[in-house]
Coordinates of C-alpha atoms in Angstrom, one line a residue:
M285 CA -37.3 17.1 19.6
S286 CA -35.1 15.4 21.3
G287 CA -36.6 12.0 20.9
Q288 CA -36.7 12.8 17.5
A289 CA -32.9 12.8 17.1
G290 CA -32.1 9.7 18.9
S291 CA -34.4 8.0 17.2
N292 CA -32.3 9.0 14.3
D293 CA -29.2 8.1 15.7
T294 CA -30.7 4.4 16.6
R295 CA -32.4 4.0 12.9
Q296 CA -28.5 5.1 11.6
R297 CA -27.1 2.6 13.7
A298 CA -29.8 -0.2 13.4
A299 CA -28.6 0.3 9.1
L300 CA -25.6 -0.2 10.1
E301 CA -26.2 -3.6 11.8
E302 CA -27.8 -4.8 9.8
Y303 CA -25.4 -4.4 7.0
E304 CA -23.0 -5.6 9.0
Q305 CA -25.1 -9.1 9.2
S306 CA -25.9 -9.7 5.5
G307 CA -24.8 -12.5 4.1
E308 CA -23.9 -13.8 7.2
G309 CA -24.2 -17.6 6.2
R310 CA -21.3 -17.0 3.2
P311 CA -17.6 -18.0 3.7
P312 CA -16.0 -14.4 4.0
F313 CA -14.3 -14.9 0.6
I314 CA -17.2 -15.4 -1.5
L315 CA -18.2 -12.0 -2.8
T316 CA -21.7 -9.7 -3.7
Y317 CA -21.5 -8.3 -6.6
A318 CA -21.0 -4.6 -4.7
E319 CA -18.3 -6.2 -3.0
V320 CA -16.3 -7.0 -6.7
K321 CA -17.3 -3.3 -7.4
L322 CA -15.9 -2.6 -5.1
L323 CA -12.3 -4.0 -5.7
G324 CA -12.5 -3.1 -8.4
I325 CA -12.1 0.7 -8.0
A326 CA -9.9 0.1 -4.8
G327 CA -7.0 -2.0 -6.5
V328 CA -6.5 -0.7 -8.9
G329 CA -3.5 2.2 -7.1
F330 CA -2.4 -1.1 -5.9
F331 CA -1.7 -2.5 -8.6
L332 CA -0.4 0.3 -10.2
D333 CA 2.0 0.7 -7.1
A334 CA 3.5 -3.0 -8.0
Y335 CA 3.3 -2.0 -11.8
D336 CA 5.4 0.7 -11.3
L337 CA 7.7 -0.4 -8.6
F338 CA 9.0 -4.1 -10.4
I339 CA 9.1 -2.6 -13.6
I340 CA 11.4 0.3 -12.9
N341 CA 14.7 -2.3 -12.5
P342 CA 14.2 -2.8 -16.8
V343 CA 13.0 0.0 -17.6
S344 CA 16.6 1.7 -16.0
T345 CA 18.5 -1.3 -18.5
M346 CA 16.5 0.0 -21.1
L347 CA 17.5 3.4 -20.9
Q348 CA 21.5 2.4 -20.0
Y349 CA 21.4 0.7 -23.6
R350 CA 19.5 4.3 -24.8
L351 CA 21.4 7.1 -23.4
Y352 CA 24.9 5.4 -22.3
P353 CA 25.7 2.8 -25.7
G354 CA 28.7 0.6 -24.4
G355 CA 29.0 2.4 -21.2
T356 CA 27.2 2.6 -18.0
M357 CA 25.3 4.6 -16.3
P358 CA 26.3 6.5 -13.0
A359 CA 25.4 5.0 -9.9
N360 CA 24.0 8.0 -8.4
L361 CA 21.7 8.6 -10.8
Q362 CA 20.5 5.3 -11.0
G363 CA 19.9 5.0 -7.4
L364 CA 18.5 8.0 -7.0
L365 CA 15.9 6.8 -10.4
K366 CA 15.1 3.7 -8.5
A367 CA 14.0 5.2 -5.1
S368 CA 12.1 8.2 -6.8
A369 CA 9.0 6.8 -6.4
N370 CA 9.3 5.7 -2.9
I371 CA 10.7 9.1 -2.0
G372 CA 7.9 11.1 -3.4
S373 CA 4.9 8.1 -1.7
V374 CA 6.1 8.8 2.0
I375 CA 4.7 12.7 0.9
G376 CA 1.6 11.0 -0.3
Q377 CA 0.7 8.8 2.0
F378 CA 1.4 11.4 4.8
L379 CA -0.7 14.0 3.2
F380 CA -3.2 12.3 1.1
G381 CA -4.1 10.0 4.6
Y382 CA -4.2 13.7 6.5
C383 CA -6.3 15.2 3.8
A384 CA -9.1 12.5 4.2
D385 CA -9.8 12.3 7.6
A386 CA -9.6 15.8 7.6
F387 CA -12.1 16.9 4.6
G388 CA -13.6 13.2 3.6
R389 CA -13.0 10.4 1.8
K390 CA -15.6 11.9 -1.6
A391 CA -13.8 15.2 -1.8
I392 CA -9.5 13.9 -2.5
Y393 CA -10.3 10.4 -3.4
G394 CA -9.3 10.0 -7.1
K395 CA -7.0 13.2 -6.9
E396 CA -4.3 10.6 -5.8
L397 CA -5.3 9.3 -9.5
M398 CA -5.2 11.9 -11.5
L399 CA -1.8 12.7 -10.7
I400 CA -1.1 9.4 -11.4
I401 CA -2.4 10.0 -14.7
I402 CA -0.4 13.2 -15.2
A403 CA 2.9 12.1 -14.3
T404 CA 2.8 8.7 -16.2
I405 CA 2.4 11.1 -19.1
L406 CA 5.0 13.4 -18.2
C407 CA 7.3 10.9 -17.8
I408 CA 7.0 8.8 -20.8
S409 CA 7.4 12.3 -22.5
T410 CA 10.7 12.3 -21.8
P411 CA 12.5 14.2 -24.7
T412 CA 16.2 11.8 -25.1
G413 CA 16.8 12.8 -28.2
S414 CA 16.6 16.4 -27.2
L415 CA 18.6 16.3 -23.2
S416 CA 22.2 14.7 -22.3
P417 CA 21.8 11.6 -20.8
N418 CA 21.8 12.8 -16.7
G419 CA 19.2 15.2 -18.2
C420 CA 16.9 12.9 -19.1
L421 CA 17.5 10.3 -15.6
I422 CA 17.0 13.8 -13.5
Y423 CA 13.7 14.6 -15.9
L424 CA 12.6 11.3 -15.5
T425 CA 13.5 10.9 -11.1
I426 CA 11.7 14.2 -10.7
F427 CA 8.5 13.0 -12.9
R428 CA 8.7 9.9 -11.1
I429 CA 8.7 11.9 -7.2
L430 CA 5.1 13.0 -8.4
L431 CA 3.8 9.9 -9.1
G432 CA 4.7 8.6 -6.5
V433 CA 2.8 10.4 -4.6
G434 CA 0.1 9.5 -6.4
V435 CA 0.7 6.3 -5.6
G436 CA 1.2 6.8 -1.7
G437 CA -2.1 8.7 -1.5
D438 CA -3.4 5.4 -2.6
Y439 CA -2.8 3.2 0.1
P440 CA -4.8 5.5 3.1
M441 CA -7.4 6.4 0.3
S442 CA -8.4 3.0 -1.1
A443 CA -7.7 1.5 2.8
S444 CA -10.3 3.6 4.5
V445 CA -12.3 4.1 1.4
T446 CA -12.6 -0.3 1.1
S447 CA -12.9 -0.8 5.3
D448 CA -14.8 2.2 6.0
R449 CA -17.1 0.5 4.0
A450 CA -16.6 -3.4 4.2
T451 CA -19.0 -5.6 6.8
I452 CA -16.5 -6.4 9.7
R453 CA -17.0 -9.8 9.2
K454 CA -15.4 -9.6 6.1
R455 CA -13.0 -6.4 6.0
G456 CA -10.0 -8.6 6.8
T457 CA -10.9 -10.1 3.1
M458 CA -11.5 -7.0 1.8
L459 CA -8.6 -5.7 2.2
A460 CA -6.9 -8.5 1.3
Y461 CA -8.5 -8.5 -1.4
I462 CA -7.1 -5.2 -2.3
F463 CA -3.5 -5.8 -1.5
A464 CA -2.9 -9.1 -3.8
N465 CA -3.4 -6.4 -6.4
Q466 CA 0.2 -6.2 -5.6
G467 CA 1.3 -9.3 -6.9
W468 CA -0.9 -9.6 -9.8
G469 CA 0.7 -5.8 -11.0
S470 CA 4.2 -7.5 -10.7
F471 CA 2.6 -10.4 -12.5
V472 CA 1.1 -8.0 -15.6
G473 CA 4.1 -6.1 -15.6
S474 CA 6.7 -8.8 -16.2
L475 CA 4.6 -9.7 -19.1
V476 CA 4.2 -6.7 -20.7
T477 CA 7.8 -6.0 -20.7
I478 CA 8.2 -9.8 -22.4
I479 CA 5.1 -9.3 -24.9
V480 CA 6.2 -5.6 -25.9
L481 CA 10.0 -6.7 -26.7
A482 CA 8.7 -9.6 -28.4
C483 CA 7.4 -7.4 -30.7
Y484 CA 10.9 -5.5 -31.0
K485 CA 12.8 -8.4 -31.5
H486 CA 13.0 -8.1 -34.8
V487 CA 14.3 -3.8 -35.0
M488 CA 16.4 -4.2 -32.1
N489 CA 17.5 -8.0 -32.2
D490 CA 18.0 -8.6 -36.1
E491 CA 18.3 -5.2 -37.7
N492 CA 20.5 -4.6 -34.8
E493 CA 19.0 -1.2 -34.0
T494 CA 19.3 -1.3 -29.7
S495 CA 18.3 2.4 -29.3
K496 CA 14.8 1.4 -30.8
V497 CA 14.6 0.3 -27.1
D498 CA 13.0 3.8 -26.4
G499 CA 9.8 2.9 -27.9
V500 CA 10.0 -0.2 -25.3
W501 CA 10.5 1.3 -21.9
R502 CA 8.2 4.0 -23.4
I503 CA 4.7 1.2 -23.9
V504 CA 5.7 -0.3 -20.8
I505 CA 5.5 2.3 -18.7
G506 CA 2.3 3.8 -20.9
L507 CA -0.3 1.0 -21.0
S508 CA -0.2 1.7 -17.3
L509 CA -2.4 4.4 -18.0
I510 CA -5.5 1.5 -19.4
P511 CA -6.5 0.5 -15.5
A512 CA -6.4 4.4 -14.4
F513 CA -8.2 6.2 -16.9
G514 CA -10.4 3.0 -16.2
T515 CA -11.4 3.1 -12.9
L516 CA -11.2 7.7 -12.7
Y517 CA -14.9 8.4 -13.0
Q518 CA -16.0 5.8 -10.5
R519 CA -13.7 7.2 -8.1
L520 CA -14.3 11.0 -8.7
T521 CA -18.1 9.8 -7.9
L522 CA -18.0 6.9 -5.3
P523 CA -20.4 8.4 -3.1
E524 CA -19.6 9.3 1.0
S525 CA -20.1 6.4 3.1
T526 CA -22.6 5.8 6.0
R527 CA -19.5 5.1 8.7
Y528 CA -17.3 8.5 7.6
K529 CA -20.7 10.4 8.2
K530 CA -21.6 9.0 11.3
S531 CA -17.9 10.2 12.5
Q532 CA -18.3 13.3 11.7
E533 CA -21.9 13.5 13.2
A534 CA -20.2 11.7 16.6
D535 CA -17.7 14.7 16.4
V536 CA -20.3 17.2 16.0
V537 CA -21.9 16.7 19.2
E538 CA -19.1 16.1 20.9
Q539 CA -18.0 19.2 20.3
Y540 CA -21.1 20.7 21.4
D541 CA -20.8 19.3 24.4
L542 CA -17.2 20.6 25.1
E543 CA -19.0 24.1 24.0
K544 CA -21.7 23.7 27.1
D545 CA -20.0 22.8 29.8
K546 CA -17.4 26.1 28.7
M547 CA -20.5 27.8 29.9
G548 CA -21.7 25.5 32.6
V549 CA -24.9 24.0 30.8
K550 CA -25.7 20.6 31.1
A551 CA -25.3 18.7 28.5
S552 CA -26.6 15.2 28.2
V553 CA -29.5 15.6 26.0
H554 CA -29.4 17.3 22.5
T555 CA -32.3 18.6 20.3
E556 CA -32.0 19.1 16.7
S557 CA -32.4 22.8 17.1
D558 CA -29.7 22.8 19.7
L559 CA -27.4 21.4 16.5
N560 CA -29.4 23.4 13.6
V561 CA -27.5 26.5 12.2
D562 CA -31.0 28.2 11.7
R563 CA -30.8 28.8 16.2
G564 CA -27.2 30.8 15.5
A565 CA -24.4 29.8 14.3
P566 CA -22.4 26.1 14.1
V567 CA -20.2 25.0 16.0
P568 CA -16.8 25.3 14.7
K569 CA -14.9 22.7 13.6
K570 CA -11.7 21.9 15.7
T571 CA -8.9 21.8 13.5
H572 CA -8.3 18.2 12.2
V573 CA -4.2 18.0 13.4
L574 CA -5.6 19.3 16.6
E575 CA -8.1 16.5 17.5
V576 CA -5.2 14.0 16.0
I577 CA -2.8 15.1 18.8
K578 CA -5.3 14.5 21.4
Y579 CA -6.2 11.1 20.2
F580 CA -3.1 9.5 20.5
S581 CA -1.7 11.8 23.0
E582 CA -2.7 8.7 25.0
W583 CA -0.8 5.7 25.4
R584 CA -3.2 3.1 24.8
H585 CA -3.4 5.1 21.3
L586 CA 0.1 5.5 20.7
K587 CA 1.5 2.1 20.6
I588 CA -0.7 1.0 19.3
L589 CA 0.6 3.4 16.4
I590 CA 4.3 2.8 16.7
G591 CA 2.8 -1.3 16.8
T592 CA 1.4 -0.4 12.8
C593 CA 4.6 1.6 12.5
S594 CA 7.4 -0.5 13.5
C595 CA 6.3 -3.6 11.9
W596 CA 5.5 -2.2 8.5
F597 CA 8.9 -0.7 8.9
L598 CA 11.1 -3.9 10.1
L599 CA 8.3 -5.3 7.3
D600 CA 9.5 -3.9 3.8
V601 CA 13.8 -3.1 5.5
A602 CA 13.4 -6.8 4.2
F603 CA 10.5 -7.1 1.8
Y604 CA 12.1 -4.8 -0.6
G605 CA 15.8 -5.4 0.0
I606 CA 15.0 -8.6 -1.7
N607 CA 12.9 -7.9 -4.0
L608 CA 14.3 -4.7 -5.5
N609 CA 17.7 -6.3 -5.9
T610 CA 16.7 -9.9 -7.2
N611 CA 20.4 -10.2 -9.7
V612 CA 21.3 -13.1 -7.1
V613 CA 18.1 -14.7 -7.8
L614 CA 18.0 -14.7 -11.2
S615 CA 21.9 -16.0 -11.5
E616 CA 20.9 -19.0 -9.0
I617 CA 17.8 -19.5 -11.5
G618 CA 20.1 -18.7 -15.0
Y619 CA 17.8 -15.6 -15.8
A620 CA 20.8 -13.3 -14.9
G621 CA 21.4 -11.8 -18.3
K622 CA 24.5 -11.2 -18.8
T623 CA 25.3 -12.6 -22.1
G624 CA 24.8 -12.2 -24.9
T625 CA 22.5 -9.0 -27.0
P626 CA 20.9 -6.5 -25.7
W627 CA 17.6 -7.6 -26.6
E628 CA 18.7 -11.0 -25.3
K629 CA 19.8 -9.6 -21.8
L630 CA 16.5 -7.6 -21.2
F631 CA 14.3 -10.7 -22.9
K632 CA 15.9 -13.5 -20.0
V633 CA 15.7 -11.1 -17.2
A634 CA 12.2 -10.2 -17.7
T635 CA 11.5 -14.2 -18.4
G636 CA 12.7 -14.2 -14.6
N637 CA 11.0 -12.1 -13.5
I638 CA 8.2 -13.5 -14.2
I639 CA 9.3 -16.8 -12.8
I640 CA 9.8 -15.7 -9.8
T641 CA 6.6 -13.5 -9.3
A642 CA 4.5 -17.0 -10.2
L643 CA 6.8 -18.9 -7.3
G644 CA 5.2 -18.1 -3.5
F645 CA 4.8 -14.2 -5.1
V646 CA 1.2 -14.6 -6.0
P647 CA -0.2 -18.0 -4.3
G648 CA 0.6 -16.0 -1.1
Y649 CA -1.8 -13.2 -1.0
Y650 CA -4.7 -15.7 -1.6
V651 CA -3.8 -18.1 1.3
T652 CA -4.4 -14.8 3.3
V653 CA -7.2 -14.0 1.8
L654 CA -8.5 -17.1 2.5
T655 CA -7.4 -17.4 6.3
I656 CA -7.9 -13.6 7.6
E657 CA -10.8 -14.0 9.1
K658 CA -10.2 -17.6 10.6
L659 CA -6.1 -17.0 11.6
G660 CA -6.7 -13.1 12.8
R661 CA -4.3 -10.3 11.5
K662 CA -2.1 -10.9 14.6
T663 CA -1.4 -15.0 14.4
I664 CA -0.8 -14.0 10.6
Q665 CA 1.9 -11.7 11.4
V666 CA 3.6 -13.2 13.8
M667 CA 3.7 -16.4 12.0
G668 CA 4.3 -14.2 8.8
F669 CA 7.4 -12.4 10.4
L670 CA 9.0 -15.8 12.0
M671 CA 8.8 -17.9 8.9
E672 CA 10.6 -14.8 7.4
A673 CA 13.1 -15.6 9.4
L674 CA 13.5 -18.7 9.2
F675 CA 14.4 -18.8 5.5
L676 CA 15.9 -16.3 5.8
G677 CA 18.3 -17.8 8.8
I678 CA 19.0 -20.6 6.0
L679 CA 19.5 -18.4 3.2
A680 CA 22.3 -16.8 5.2
G681 CA 23.9 -19.4 6.9
K682 CA 24.4 -21.5 4.2
F683 CA 24.9 -19.1 1.3
Y684 CA 27.4 -20.1 -0.8
S685 CA 26.8 -24.2 -0.1
L686 CA 23.1 -24.4 -1.3
S687 CA 22.9 -26.3 -4.6
T688 CA 20.0 -24.0 -7.0
A689 CA 17.0 -26.8 -6.7
A690 CA 16.9 -25.6 -2.7
F691 CA 18.5 -22.4 -3.2
I692 CA 14.6 -22.1 -5.7
I693 CA 12.7 -23.9 -3.1
N694 CA 13.8 -21.3 -0.4
F695 CA 13.4 -18.5 -2.3
T696 CA 10.0 -20.0 -3.0
L697 CA 9.0 -20.1 0.5
L698 CA 10.6 -16.9 1.8
Q699 CA 8.3 -15.1 -1.1
F700 CA 4.8 -16.7 0.1
F701 CA 5.8 -16.0 3.9
F702 CA 6.0 -12.4 3.1
N703 CA 2.7 -12.5 1.3
F704 CA 1.2 -15.3 3.7
G705 CA 2.8 -12.6 6.1
A706 CA 3.2 -9.8 7.9
N707 CA 3.3 -8.4 3.7
A708 CA -0.4 -8.3 3.9
T709 CA -0.8 -8.0 7.2
T710 CA 0.7 -4.8 7.7
Y711 CA -1.4 -3.5 5.2
C712 CA -4.5 -4.7 7.5
Y713 CA -3.6 -3.7 10.6
P714 CA -4.0 0.4 10.7
A715 CA -7.7 0.4 8.5
E716 CA -9.1 -1.9 11.0
V717 CA -7.4 -1.6 14.6
F718 CA -7.9 2.9 13.8
P719 CA -11.5 4.4 14.6
T720 CA -12.7 6.6 11.2
R721 CA -12.4 9.7 12.3
Y722 CA -8.8 9.1 12.2
R723 CA -8.3 5.8 10.1
A724 CA -6.9 6.9 6.8
F725 CA -4.1 9.2 8.8
A726 CA -2.9 6.6 11.1
H727 CA -2.7 4.4 7.5
G728 CA -1.1 7.0 6.1
M729 CA 1.5 7.5 8.9
S730 CA 1.8 3.6 8.9
A731 CA 2.4 3.6 5.4
A732 CA 5.2 5.8 5.1
C733 CA 7.1 4.5 7.9
G734 CA 7.2 0.9 5.5
K735 CA 8.2 3.6 2.5
T736 CA 10.9 4.5 4.8
G737 CA 12.2 1.5 5.1
A738 CA 12.0 0.3 1.6
I739 CA 14.1 3.7 0.8
I740 CA 16.4 2.8 2.9
S741 CA 17.0 -0.7 1.8
A742 CA 17.1 0.4 -1.8
L743 CA 19.6 3.1 -1.2
V744 CA 22.2 1.1 0.9
F745 CA 21.6 -2.6 0.1
N746 CA 24.0 -2.8 -3.3
S747 CA 26.8 -0.7 -1.1
L748 CA 26.3 -2.5 1.9
T749 CA 26.5 -6.0 0.3
D750 CA 29.8 -4.8 -1.4
N751 CA 31.2 -3.9 2.2
I752 CA 30.3 -6.6 4.1
G753 CA 28.6 -9.3 1.5
T754 CA 25.2 -11.0 0.3
P755 CA 25.2 -13.9 4.0
A756 CA 25.8 -10.8 6.2
V757 CA 23.0 -8.6 4.9
L758 CA 20.0 -11.5 4.7
W759 CA 21.3 -11.5 8.6
I760 CA 20.2 -8.2 8.8
F761 CA 17.1 -8.7 7.1
F762 CA 16.5 -12.0 9.5
G763 CA 17.0 -9.4 12.7
C764 CA 14.3 -7.4 11.5
S765 CA 11.8 -10.3 10.8
I766 CA 12.7 -11.5 14.4
L767 CA 12.2 -7.7 15.5
G768 CA 9.1 -7.3 13.5
A769 CA 7.4 -10.6 15.5
A770 CA 8.1 -8.5 18.9
C771 CA 6.6 -5.1 17.7
T772 CA 3.3 -7.4 16.5
F773 CA 3.0 -8.1 20.9
L774 CA 2.2 -4.0 20.8
L775 CA -1.0 -4.6 18.5
P776 CA -4.9 -6.1 20.0
E777 CA -6.2 -8.9 17.0
V778 CA -8.6 -6.8 15.6
A779 CA -10.9 -9.7 13.8
G780 CA -14.7 -8.6 14.9
R781 CA -13.4 -4.9 16.4
D782 CA -15.1 -2.7 16.0
P783 CA -12.8 0.2 16.3
D784 CA -15.8 3.1 16.1
A785 CA -17.4 1.3 18.8
I786 CA -15.2 1.2 21.2
L787 CA -14.1 4.8 20.8
E788 CA -17.7 6.2 21.6
E789 CA -17.3 4.1 24.5
E790 CA -14.1 5.6 25.2
L791 CA -15.3 9.5 25.0
R792 CA -18.7 8.3 27.5
E793 CA -15.8 7.5 29.9
Q794 CA -14.2 11.0 30.0
Q795 CA -17.8 12.6 30.5

């Protein structure tokens, strides 16, 4: 019996190894049909995350024209509206990350997309005609928090689902491909805004019916339902991965050993009948939270979690501080939208946003895709943080003396090295460095720390700029980038690293 159990285990391990070695002659960025399909299923969440994040600025301006014609939107409500999705994301990242490890990817995957769909429908149904202007903003903010919970849940879910299924030699490439959807989400968000505004030009601009902007923002937000509905079925029916099943089997054996140790029985050999429920009551599964606490109570594991959390936090302070407040950049390139009719202002800002996205934003992701397996995550992350610091330092030190061309070049290179750098690798690291059993929770916690940095940056950037000036704020971002490079040294290189094999070895040493 024990020989049969051992042979089953060996066969499963051999199948995994055979899968790992398949396609070894091809470059990592050349994908199979199955991998492309997985990217389509998992990448939608990041597309929607960026789409939603980068359209909220033009949407808030549209709401100002609709709800406060001739006036201004209350600053506190506007700030809360813009930060609401990120606030929800923190909740979703913790919640879905824990649940994906505790109950399985299959049981949870797709639920976050259902939440995104429901919240989006509720957002576009905001009753602007019957609620007060402030009431409309509060209504929209509440359901954007719910939307954020779904978007945040997608971070650990898609990362763990992809990492569980990817071969080790292509794991980083697959994760980088998924993360690149963030660039396309912001690009398409800007493009859709331009197209819908163009369709409304006659009624808003020529007939001077600015209130019709109410239809523009609803269409722009509502169109995100198309990719969400398009992949919902595939997510809900995606089978559990071999790696996750394997990690749960190892968990049962480990707990069985502990139970036998308590009874003073030698536990070096297991038979199938030992682990069969028909033989008696099954070994009770420990509460997952206790397993997590035990695993991260060891410094060697906690140090890595501190590294992934701190790097993501420091990156997002600078990244979102820049990308949620692009007014300065739009002014420099002549697309600030400060003059003209309301439609002309909106159209100019939307055009400026698509230029910013195309300048270095999308290209940076794909340089990461092409080089991540060659250069390694640690090299790209340290290099990215240091290059960000360099260009932030130039922008801060020469803020008032740079020519328009020099400003645009510096900003483009800054965006490029955000994405060929820490913005991509902070997402990849926790999905690769932690074992399957704790991967989703650790990824969710790391991502939540990142979103906390984004929230802080979004809420304090404008007031801090008014108090100490834009160059001083850029110097703060410079400091965050230097600190991020230093925190990266808490992390090991993960190229070719199998965290499940490392965990197995650690458990053997403890027996």
